[in-house]
Tab-separated table of C-alpha atoms in Angstrom:
chain	number	residue	atom	x	y	z
T	1	MET	CA	107.358	109.946	138.627
T	2	LYS	CA	109.597	106.917	138.996
T	3	LYS	CA	113.343	107.429	139.447
T	4	ALA	CA	114.846	104.575	137.407
T	5	PHE	CA	114.604	104.095	133.642
T	6	GLN	CA	116.279	102.086	130.929
T	7	CYS	CA	118.260	103.584	128.074
T	8	TYR	CA	115.953	104.546	125.148
T	9	GLU	CA	112.868	104.112	127.312
T	10	ARG	CA	110.295	106.843	126.664
T	11	ILE	CA	109.877	109.102	129.718
T	12	GLU	CA	106.563	110.907	130.210
T	13	ILE	CA	106.244	113.627	132.840
T	14	ARG	CA	102.988	115.295	133.840
T	15	LEU	CA	103.730	118.982	134.378
T	16	PRO	CA	102.273	121.899	136.313
T	17	ASP	CA	100.543	124.373	133.983
T	18	GLU	CA	103.144	127.085	134.550
T	19	VAL	CA	106.062	125.031	133.181
T	20	GLU	CA	107.381	126.466	129.898
T	21	ARG	CA	110.348	124.167	129.300
T	22	VAL	CA	112.112	121.168	130.804
T	23	GLU	CA	115.883	120.663	130.786
T	24	PHE	CA	117.506	117.227	130.943
T	25	GLU	CA	121.163	117.323	131.960
T	26	LYS	CA	122.808	114.125	130.739
T	27	PRO	CA	125.590	112.187	132.493
T	28	ASP	CA	128.169	113.840	130.202
T	29	GLY	CA	126.973	117.320	131.212
T	30	LYS	CA	125.190	118.165	127.961
T	31	VAL	CA	121.733	119.709	128.314
T	32	GLU	CA	118.715	118.890	126.145
T	33	GLN	CA	115.406	120.721	126.247
T	34	CYS	CA	111.821	119.490	125.952
T	35	PHE	CA	108.708	121.610	125.709
T	36	PRO	CA	105.258	120.951	127.166
T	37	PHE	CA	102.236	119.967	125.134
T	38	MET	CA	98.620	119.429	126.119
T	39	TYR	CA	97.637	115.788	126.436
T	40	GLN	CA	93.980	114.775	126.216
T	41	PRO	CA	93.173	111.420	127.872
T	42	ILE	CA	90.738	109.334	125.819
T	43	GLU	CA	88.516	106.294	126.227
T	44	VAL	CA	88.204	103.834	123.349
T	45	ASP	CA	84.990	101.827	123.125
T	46	TYR	CA	83.059	99.903	120.475
T	47	ASP	CA	79.343	99.811	119.692
T	48	GLU	CA	77.239	96.716	118.978
T	49	GLU	CA	78.470	96.740	115.361
T	50	GLY	CA	82.138	96.809	116.399
T	51	ILE	CA	82.537	100.424	115.303
T	52	GLU	CA	85.069	102.454	117.258
T	53	LYS	CA	83.915	105.195	119.607
T	54	ILE	CA	86.515	107.599	120.995
T	55	ARG	CA	85.650	110.130	123.659
T	56	LYS	CA	87.505	112.417	126.034
T	57	SER	CA	88.294	111.024	129.479
T	58	GLY	CA	88.735	113.978	131.797
T	59	ALA	CA	90.463	117.292	131.255
T	60	ALA	CA	93.586	117.840	129.174
T	61	TYR	CA	96.835	118.450	131.039
T	62	ALA	CA	100.424	119.481	130.297
T	63	MET	CA	103.042	116.809	129.649
T	64	CYS	CA	106.503	116.370	128.165
T	65	ARG	CA	108.294	113.350	126.685
T	66	TYR	CA	111.972	112.506	126.527
T	67	THR	CA	114.193	109.577	125.533
T	68	PRO	CA	117.515	109.098	127.392
T	69	ASP	CA	120.275	107.764	125.157
T	70	MET	CA	123.062	107.060	127.666
T	71	CYS	CA	123.387	105.343	131.006
T	72	GLY	CA	124.009	107.200	134.254
T	73	GLY	CA	122.468	109.989	136.299
T	74	TYR	CA	120.236	112.699	134.789
T	75	LYS	CA	119.110	115.996	136.303
T	76	ILE	CA	115.629	117.174	135.294
T	77	THR	CA	114.796	120.849	135.810
T	78	LEU	CA	111.435	122.556	135.260
T	79	PHE	CA	111.393	126.234	134.272
T	80	SER	CA	108.859	129.005	133.932
T	81	GLY	CA	110.757	131.595	131.927
T	82	LYS	CA	114.072	131.845	133.772
T	83	THR	CA	112.560	130.804	137.098
T	84	LEU	CA	113.553	127.346	138.328
T	85	LEU	CA	110.427	125.596	139.608
T	86	GLU	CA	111.628	122.094	140.446
T	87	ARG	CA	114.626	119.814	140.083
T	88	THR	CA	114.806	116.049	140.359
T	89	ARG	CA	117.218	113.236	139.497
T	90	ILE	CA	116.764	109.928	137.713
T	91	THR	CA	119.037	106.994	136.948
T	92	VAL	CA	119.247	105.361	133.534
T	93	SER	CA	120.610	101.838	133.069
T	94	GLY	CA	121.234	99.622	130.037
T	95	CYS	CA	118.578	97.632	128.219
T	96	GLU	CA	117.975	95.401	125.191
T	97	ASN	CA	116.688	98.289	123.029
T	98	HIS	CA	119.149	98.763	120.166
T	99	GLY	CA	118.382	102.481	119.901
T	100	TYR	CA	117.449	104.502	116.855
T	101	ILE	CA	117.420	103.361	113.258
T	102	GLU	CA	120.195	105.294	111.521
T	103	ILE	CA	122.293	105.277	108.361
T	104	SER	CA	124.817	102.486	108.702
T	105	ARG	CA	128.350	103.634	109.448
T	106	LYS	CA	129.687	100.610	107.544
T	107	ASP	CA	127.721	101.190	104.307
T	108	LYS	CA	125.685	104.349	103.706
T	109	ARG	CA	123.232	102.475	101.498
T	110	TYR	CA	121.835	100.552	104.458
T	111	PHE	CA	120.396	101.045	107.952
T	112	SER	CA	121.641	100.035	111.356
T	113	TYR	CA	120.660	100.672	114.951
T	114	THR	CA	122.543	103.090	117.160
T	115	ASP	CA	124.484	100.184	118.661
T	116	GLY	CA	125.630	99.082	115.185
T	117	SER	CA	123.266	96.125	114.796
T	118	PRO	CA	121.923	95.899	111.238
T	119	PHE	CA	118.323	96.820	110.424
T	120	PHE	CA	116.732	95.750	107.149
T	121	ALA	CA	113.352	97.368	106.551
T	122	VAL	CA	110.619	94.836	105.775
T	123	GLY	CA	107.681	97.150	105.379
T	124	ILE	CA	104.125	97.589	104.220
T	125	ASN	CA	101.793	100.547	103.753
T	126	LEU	CA	99.035	100.534	106.385
T	127	ALA	CA	98.265	104.185	105.812
T	128	PHE	CA	94.755	104.346	107.277
T	129	PRO	CA	92.082	101.957	108.556
T	130	SER	CA	89.289	100.656	106.356
T	131	VAL	CA	86.393	103.096	105.945
T	132	TYR	CA	82.789	101.997	106.442
T	133	GLY	CA	79.758	103.973	105.333
T	134	ARG	CA	76.978	104.924	107.747
T	135	SER	CA	73.499	103.597	106.987
T	136	ASN	CA	70.595	106.046	106.779
T	137	GLY	CA	68.108	103.268	107.555
T	138	GLU	CA	67.031	102.739	103.954
T	139	GLU	CA	67.967	99.912	101.594
T	140	PHE	CA	71.496	100.642	100.241
T	141	GLY	CA	71.217	104.114	101.776
T	142	LEU	CA	74.212	105.994	103.140
T	143	SER	CA	74.135	109.091	105.306
T	144	GLU	CA	76.852	111.657	105.801
T	145	GLY	CA	79.827	110.451	107.785
T	146	TYR	CA	82.160	107.471	107.793
T	147	ARG	CA	83.116	105.032	110.487
T	148	PHE	CA	86.076	102.898	111.449
T	149	ILE	CA	86.983	99.759	113.368
T	150	GLY	CA	90.165	101.743	113.890
T	151	LEU	CA	92.560	100.711	116.641
T	152	LYS	CA	91.242	97.127	116.765
T	153	GLN	CA	92.005	96.821	113.068
T	154	TYR	CA	95.503	98.202	113.578
T	155	GLU	CA	96.123	95.715	116.364
T	156	ARG	CA	95.048	92.873	114.064
T	157	TRP	CA	97.291	94.181	111.272
T	158	PHE	CA	100.306	94.717	113.538
T	159	LYS	CA	99.897	91.272	115.084
T	160	GLN	CA	99.870	89.686	111.623
T	161	CYS	CA	102.858	91.785	110.583
T	162	SER	CA	104.831	90.686	113.629
T	163	GLU	CA	104.017	87.025	112.995
T	164	ASN	CA	105.214	87.277	109.383
T	165	GLY	CA	108.468	89.201	109.775
T	166	ILE	CA	107.275	92.720	108.896
T	167	ASN	CA	109.041	95.370	110.978
T	168	VAL	CA	107.925	98.675	109.368
T	169	ALA	CA	104.470	100.168	108.721
T	170	ARG	CA	103.653	103.485	107.063
T	171	ILE	CA	100.876	105.669	108.566
T	172	TRP	CA	99.231	108.745	106.995
T	173	LEU	CA	98.799	111.301	109.783
T	174	GLY	CA	96.936	113.595	107.373
T	175	HIS	CA	94.125	111.075	106.827
T	176	GLN	CA	90.773	111.939	108.401
T	177	TYR	CA	91.175	109.125	110.926
T	178	PHE	CA	94.403	110.581	112.372
T	179	ASN	CA	94.504	114.220	111.271
T	180	PRO	CA	94.656	116.608	114.290
T	181	ASP	CA	93.947	119.695	112.145
T	182	THR	CA	90.829	121.769	112.525
T	183	GLN	CA	89.951	124.175	109.728
T	184	ASN	CA	91.734	126.934	111.690
T	185	THR	CA	95.511	127.157	111.784
T	186	TYR	CA	97.094	126.781	115.250
T	187	GLU	CA	93.978	124.967	116.556
T	188	TYR	CA	94.198	121.183	116.928
T	189	ASP	CA	91.950	118.333	117.953
T	190	LEU	CA	93.893	116.892	120.886
T	191	THR	CA	91.981	113.590	120.815
T	192	GLN	CA	93.551	112.898	117.413
T	193	PHE	CA	97.062	113.157	118.863
T	194	SER	CA	95.969	110.727	121.583
T	195	LYS	CA	94.739	108.323	118.905
T	196	ILE	CA	98.167	108.486	117.251
T	197	ASP	CA	99.646	107.712	120.678
T	198	GLU	CA	97.505	104.568	120.866
T	199	VAL	CA	98.664	103.366	117.450
T	200	LEU	CA	102.266	103.969	118.524
T	201	LYS	CA	101.660	101.890	121.670
T	202	LEU	CA	100.343	99.036	119.529
T	203	ALA	CA	103.381	99.286	117.259
T	204	LYS	CA	105.674	99.024	120.282
T	205	LYS	CA	103.695	96.033	121.566
T	206	TYR	CA	104.251	94.112	118.319
T	207	GLY	CA	107.754	95.345	117.500
T	208	ILE	CA	106.733	97.451	114.490
T	209	ARG	CA	108.634	100.633	113.626
T	210	LEU	CA	106.412	103.365	112.184
T	211	LYS	CA	106.949	105.672	109.254
T	212	PHE	CA	104.833	108.805	109.736
T	213	THR	CA	103.612	110.701	106.661
T	214	PHE	CA	102.440	114.155	107.714
T	215	GLU	CA	100.385	115.296	104.704
T	216	GLN	CA	98.706	113.973	101.587
T	217	PHE	CA	96.221	116.681	100.520
T	218	ARG	CA	96.322	117.842	96.880
T	219	PHE	CA	93.705	120.565	96.527
T	220	PHE	CA	91.410	122.989	98.374
T	221	ASP	CA	87.670	122.677	97.761
T	222	TYR	CA	85.129	124.524	99.912
T	223	VAL	CA	82.004	123.703	97.867
T	224	ARG	CA	81.823	120.033	97.112
T	225	GLU	CA	80.695	117.483	99.702
T	226	ALA	CA	81.558	113.796	99.540
T	227	LEU	CA	78.452	111.877	100.628
T	228	SER	CA	78.522	108.710	98.552
T	229	ALA	CA	80.783	105.688	98.815
T	230	SER	CA	81.985	105.923	95.226
T	231	TYR	CA	85.659	105.568	94.397
T	232	GLU	CA	85.695	109.154	93.139
T	233	ASP	CA	84.424	110.486	96.454
T	234	ASP	CA	86.875	108.286	98.311
T	235	ILE	CA	89.671	110.091	96.462
T	236	PHE	CA	88.054	113.433	97.342
T	237	ARG	CA	87.943	112.567	101.043
T	238	LYS	CA	91.588	111.548	101.065
T	239	PHE	CA	93.006	114.545	99.199
T	240	ASN	CA	90.816	117.584	99.890
T	241	LYS	CA	91.798	120.284	102.402
T	242	ARG	CA	90.016	123.245	103.987
T	243	LEU	CA	92.045	125.735	105.974
T	244	TYR	CA	91.543	129.210	107.450
T	245	ASP	CA	93.919	131.663	109.097
T	246	ALA	CA	92.316	134.519	111.048
T	247	GLY	CA	89.159	134.066	108.987
T	248	ASN	CA	90.946	134.038	105.617
T	249	ARG	CA	90.857	130.777	103.723
T	250	CYS	CA	93.627	129.242	101.662
T	251	GLU	CA	92.379	129.127	98.087
T	252	ASN	CA	94.816	126.741	96.394
T	253	THR	CA	98.015	124.767	96.848
T	254	ARG	CA	100.157	127.359	95.070
T	255	GLU	CA	99.159	129.946	97.674
T	256	TRP	CA	99.801	127.414	100.440
T	257	LEU	CA	103.306	126.696	99.144
T	258	LYS	CA	104.342	130.306	98.595
T	259	GLU	CA	102.765	132.453	101.328
T	260	THR	CA	104.663	132.891	104.584
T	261	LYS	CA	101.608	132.698	106.855
T	262	TRP	CA	100.751	129.161	105.724
T	263	GLU	CA	104.357	128.036	105.998
T	264	LYS	CA	104.654	129.487	109.490
T	265	ALA	CA	101.433	127.770	110.551
T	266	TRP	CA	102.554	124.422	109.148
T	267	LEU	CA	105.914	124.571	110.902
T	268	SER	CA	104.043	125.341	114.113
T	269	LYS	CA	102.099	122.111	113.575
T	270	MET	CA	105.393	120.266	113.045
T	271	MET	CA	106.486	121.622	116.419
T	272	GLU	CA	103.341	120.137	117.979
T	273	PHE	CA	104.250	116.764	116.489
T	274	ALA	CA	107.877	117.158	117.591
T	275	LYS	CA	106.911	117.860	121.215
T	276	ARG	CA	105.096	114.528	121.260
T	277	TYR	CA	107.177	112.263	119.013
T	278	SER	CA	110.678	113.620	118.455
T	279	GLY	CA	113.180	111.157	119.867
T	280	ASP	CA	110.831	108.163	120.024
T	281	THR	CA	112.860	105.131	118.909
T	282	SER	CA	109.756	103.381	117.529
T	283	ILE	CA	109.391	106.023	114.811
T	284	PHE	CA	111.527	104.781	111.946
T	285	MET	CA	111.155	107.639	109.486
T	286	LEU	CA	109.292	110.915	108.923
T	287	GLU	CA	107.945	111.786	105.498
T	288	LEU	CA	106.739	115.322	104.857
T	289	TRP	CA	104.207	114.524	102.159
T	290	ASN	CA	102.739	111.702	100.150
T	291	GLU	CA	103.581	112.256	96.451
T	292	MET	CA	104.233	115.963	96.720
T	293	ASN	CA	104.727	116.523	92.992
T	294	CYS	CA	100.912	116.126	92.744
T	295	VAL	CA	100.455	119.329	94.767
T	296	GLY	CA	101.911	122.100	92.602
T	297	GLY	CA	104.416	123.202	89.998
T	298	TYR	CA	108.041	122.137	89.769
T	299	GLU	CA	109.619	125.360	91.064
T	300	GLU	CA	107.226	125.782	94.005
T	301	ILE	CA	107.722	122.189	95.128
T	302	MET	CA	111.502	122.373	94.867
T	303	ASP	CA	111.746	125.713	96.681
T	304	TRP	CA	109.448	124.557	99.494
T	305	ASN	CA	111.420	121.372	100.113
T	306	GLN	CA	114.757	123.198	100.051
T	307	ARG	CA	113.479	125.433	102.861
T	308	ILE	CA	111.416	123.010	104.898
T	309	LEU	CA	113.341	119.725	104.968
T	310	PRO	CA	116.237	121.130	107.072
T	311	GLN	CA	113.777	122.753	109.493
T	312	VAL	CA	111.853	119.531	110.042
T	313	LYS	CA	115.127	117.649	110.505
T	314	SER	CA	116.109	120.120	113.217
T	315	LEU	CA	112.859	119.269	115.046
T	316	PHE	CA	113.486	115.517	114.706
T	317	PRO	CA	117.302	115.197	114.826
T	318	ARG	CA	117.335	111.525	115.872
T	319	GLN	CA	114.856	110.265	113.276
T	320	LEU	CA	115.284	109.793	109.536
T	321	VAL	CA	113.572	112.510	107.489
T	322	THR	CA	112.623	112.401	103.809
T	323	ASN	CA	109.850	113.201	101.345
T	324	SER	CA	108.034	111.339	98.593
T	325	LEU	CA	107.044	111.902	94.973
T	326	GLY	CA	104.410	110.187	92.848
T	327	SER	CA	104.769	107.015	90.825
T	328	LEU	CA	107.888	107.083	88.647
T	329	ASP	CA	105.984	106.198	85.482
T	330	HIS	CA	106.042	109.300	83.198
T	331	GLU	CA	108.731	111.644	81.928
T	332	SER	CA	107.173	114.435	83.998
T	333	SER	CA	107.552	112.481	87.249
T	334	ALA	CA	111.068	111.420	86.217
T	335	GLU	CA	111.955	115.116	85.951
T	336	PHE	CA	110.916	115.640	89.569
T	337	TYR	CA	112.915	112.628	90.742
T	338	LYS	CA	116.057	113.713	88.906
T	339	GLY	CA	115.904	117.308	90.134
T	340	PHE	CA	114.715	116.723	93.695
T	341	CYS	CA	116.847	117.866	96.627
T	342	TRP	CA	117.736	114.393	97.854
T	343	GLU	CA	120.820	115.890	99.501
T	344	LYS	CA	118.426	117.389	102.083
T	345	CYS	CA	116.957	113.944	102.831
T	346	ASP	CA	118.367	111.104	104.904
T	347	VAL	CA	116.803	108.535	102.565
T	348	ILE	CA	115.868	108.443	98.868
T	349	GLN	CA	112.528	106.802	98.237
T	350	PHE	CA	110.373	106.308	95.193
T	351	HIS	CA	106.939	104.966	94.244
T	352	ARG	CA	106.469	102.708	91.230
T	353	TYR	CA	103.561	100.511	90.153
T	354	LEU	CA	102.840	98.065	87.366
T	355	ASP	CA	100.464	100.240	85.310
T	356	GLN	CA	99.334	99.575	81.756
T	357	GLY	CA	98.386	103.242	81.467
T	358	ALA	CA	101.862	104.474	82.406
T	359	GLY	CA	103.850	106.790	80.174
T	360	LEU	CA	107.050	104.734	80.527
T	361	ASP	CA	107.042	101.310	78.852
T	362	SER	CA	109.062	99.714	81.653
T	363	CYS	CA	106.055	100.070	83.988
T	364	LYS	CA	103.541	98.329	81.723
T	365	GLU	CA	104.316	94.606	81.602
T	366	ASN	CA	107.167	93.236	83.687
T	367	PRO	CA	107.264	94.062	87.434
T	368	ILE	CA	110.868	92.863	87.715
T	369	GLU	CA	111.980	95.271	84.989
T	370	MET	CA	109.799	97.978	86.492
T	371	VAL	CA	111.595	97.699	89.835
T	372	ARG	CA	115.074	97.284	88.315
T	373	GLU	CA	114.803	100.402	86.143
T	374	GLY	CA	113.436	102.397	89.077
T	375	PHE	CA	116.515	101.704	91.168
T	376	ALA	CA	118.735	102.550	88.195
T	377	TYR	CA	117.670	106.204	88.547
T	378	PHE	CA	119.540	106.367	91.861
T	379	GLN	CA	122.426	103.960	91.396
T	380	GLU	CA	125.067	106.684	91.798
T	381	LYS	CA	123.582	108.070	95.018
T	382	ASP	CA	125.462	107.271	98.220
T	383	LYS	CA	122.300	106.986	100.319
T	384	PRO	CA	119.743	104.338	101.231
T	385	VAL	CA	117.177	103.865	98.444
T	386	PHE	CA	113.727	102.621	99.371
T	387	LEU	CA	110.830	101.461	97.143
T	388	ALA	CA	108.228	103.011	99.424
T	389	GLU	CA	105.062	102.206	97.433
T	390	THR	CA	104.596	99.472	94.885
T	391	GLY	CA	102.127	96.944	93.521
T	392	ALA	CA	99.858	96.940	90.477
T	393	VAL	CA	97.046	99.285	89.423
T	394	ASN	CA	94.397	99.577	86.770
T	395	ASP	CA	95.302	102.117	84.082
T	396	CYS	CA	96.550	105.454	85.479
T	397	HIS	CA	95.887	104.488	89.110
T	398	SER	CA	92.132	104.125	88.563
T	399	GLY	CA	91.997	101.359	91.180
T	400	PRO	CA	93.737	98.164	92.374
T	401	PHE	CA	94.844	95.891	89.522
T	402	ARG	CA	91.930	93.884	88.124
T	403	TYR	CA	94.035	90.696	87.947
T	404	TYR	CA	95.160	90.610	91.579
T	405	VAL	CA	92.413	88.016	92.132
T	406	ASN	CA	94.015	85.719	89.549
T	407	ASP	CA	97.512	85.864	91.032
T	408	HIS	CA	97.115	82.744	93.171
T	409	ARG	CA	100.875	82.180	93.335
T	410	GLY	CA	101.590	85.695	94.571
T	411	MET	CA	103.890	86.537	91.658
T	412	LEU	CA	103.156	90.269	91.816
T	413	LEU	CA	103.787	90.268	95.546
T	414	ALA	CA	107.065	88.363	95.193
T	415	ASP	CA	108.384	90.469	92.304
T	416	CYS	CA	107.539	93.830	93.882
T	417	VAL	CA	108.592	92.919	97.422
T	418	TYR	CA	111.776	90.892	96.872
T	419	MET	CA	113.337	92.360	93.747
T	420	PRO	CA	114.734	95.415	95.629
T	421	VAL	CA	116.724	93.065	97.879
T	422	PHE	CA	118.918	92.168	94.880
T	423	LEU	CA	119.380	95.823	93.902
T	424	LYS	CA	121.195	96.975	97.051
T	425	SER	CA	118.042	98.443	98.574
T	426	CYS	CA	117.846	99.244	102.285
T	427	GLY	CA	114.565	97.320	102.465
T	428	VAL	CA	112.007	95.300	100.566
T	429	GLY	CA	109.426	96.908	98.297
T	430	ASN	CA	106.515	98.205	100.356
T	431	MET	CA	103.177	97.034	98.962
T	432	TRP	CA	100.227	99.424	98.932
T	433	HIS	CA	97.058	97.384	98.384
T	434	TRP	CA	96.832	95.806	101.825
T	435	ASP	CA	93.042	95.282	101.630
T	436	GLU	CA	93.178	93.457	98.295
């Protein structure tokens, strides 16, 4: 490995198989530990239709990652148990990287970098790439399986974001394109982690900070198969989960939220993510779940978050950690927002859409009023508040708003994106319907 690095540069070290932990002694004498993970090299190729093909490129090997946050000399020590295997030294110098995105020390409602420079989040949801059906060779016929342009599409999106002032993008790591899970707990598809690595590289290339959402599933279904390209089956593909532990399957979300074995397995997966991504300055925020109030009952959701949020924060101490709830458009969702353990989160965020099927009148007609009233729920909170999903939908989220195509002046975009700026938000409203 090279011997000279810049502050906040990501260090990757290929390790002998016997290494169990790596210690980094900083210039001030403090010691930080990193733990090995298995890295699977991949090759990315495209067929004659432009569809992405990802395959393994050689055998997996052990690696660790670390981010130095001060200048000076570091000692790196490899251990197997208590046995010292190897020691080396590196030098870290200054750079133009501003560091991590943190809560501003001047005003807790806003963000800044570690060096104190302000950061205002101009974001968009780019949760997963577009999905394309697979032809079965017959007219209009689809076979099982879905395909992606994938990384090429993300590069196009990130390039456009960079050119237009966007600095944050949200990614769903639980989506089929990224998800490293197999159906068995503690077993992971290593090529999926490598795909996430490639997206992170593209984000760094174009100056985009990523917000990682770990989960979005809402139910367990072991019978139904989604073979068509209908909207209904698209929802099924996004939100179904199948999971086994020692041959026993998880039957429903209530069991998943309450039983220790599923919680232990999930935290083990968070450790796998932490080994790879904890401390990476290009990761803006970590979100445990997309719209978690859609998963189970009030008490189970609240209890789970009270337990889990501090544990995830301990795995990612340098990154912002939060969670999300569904669209703030009914009294039932308002109850979740009011009672949620925001004190366990670094950031408060909410979702709110213009929706003529909403239970709250303020969401039905005027997007400016919709956004204003949403922020009013949190006006007494001394934390950053973020409108993390917004836009307009057909009644009760049955699809993108039918009148998007008539909004030639971009009024919906302007109202949803810019209104938060005037409400002391830490960022603009993050639009959802990026394809429309």
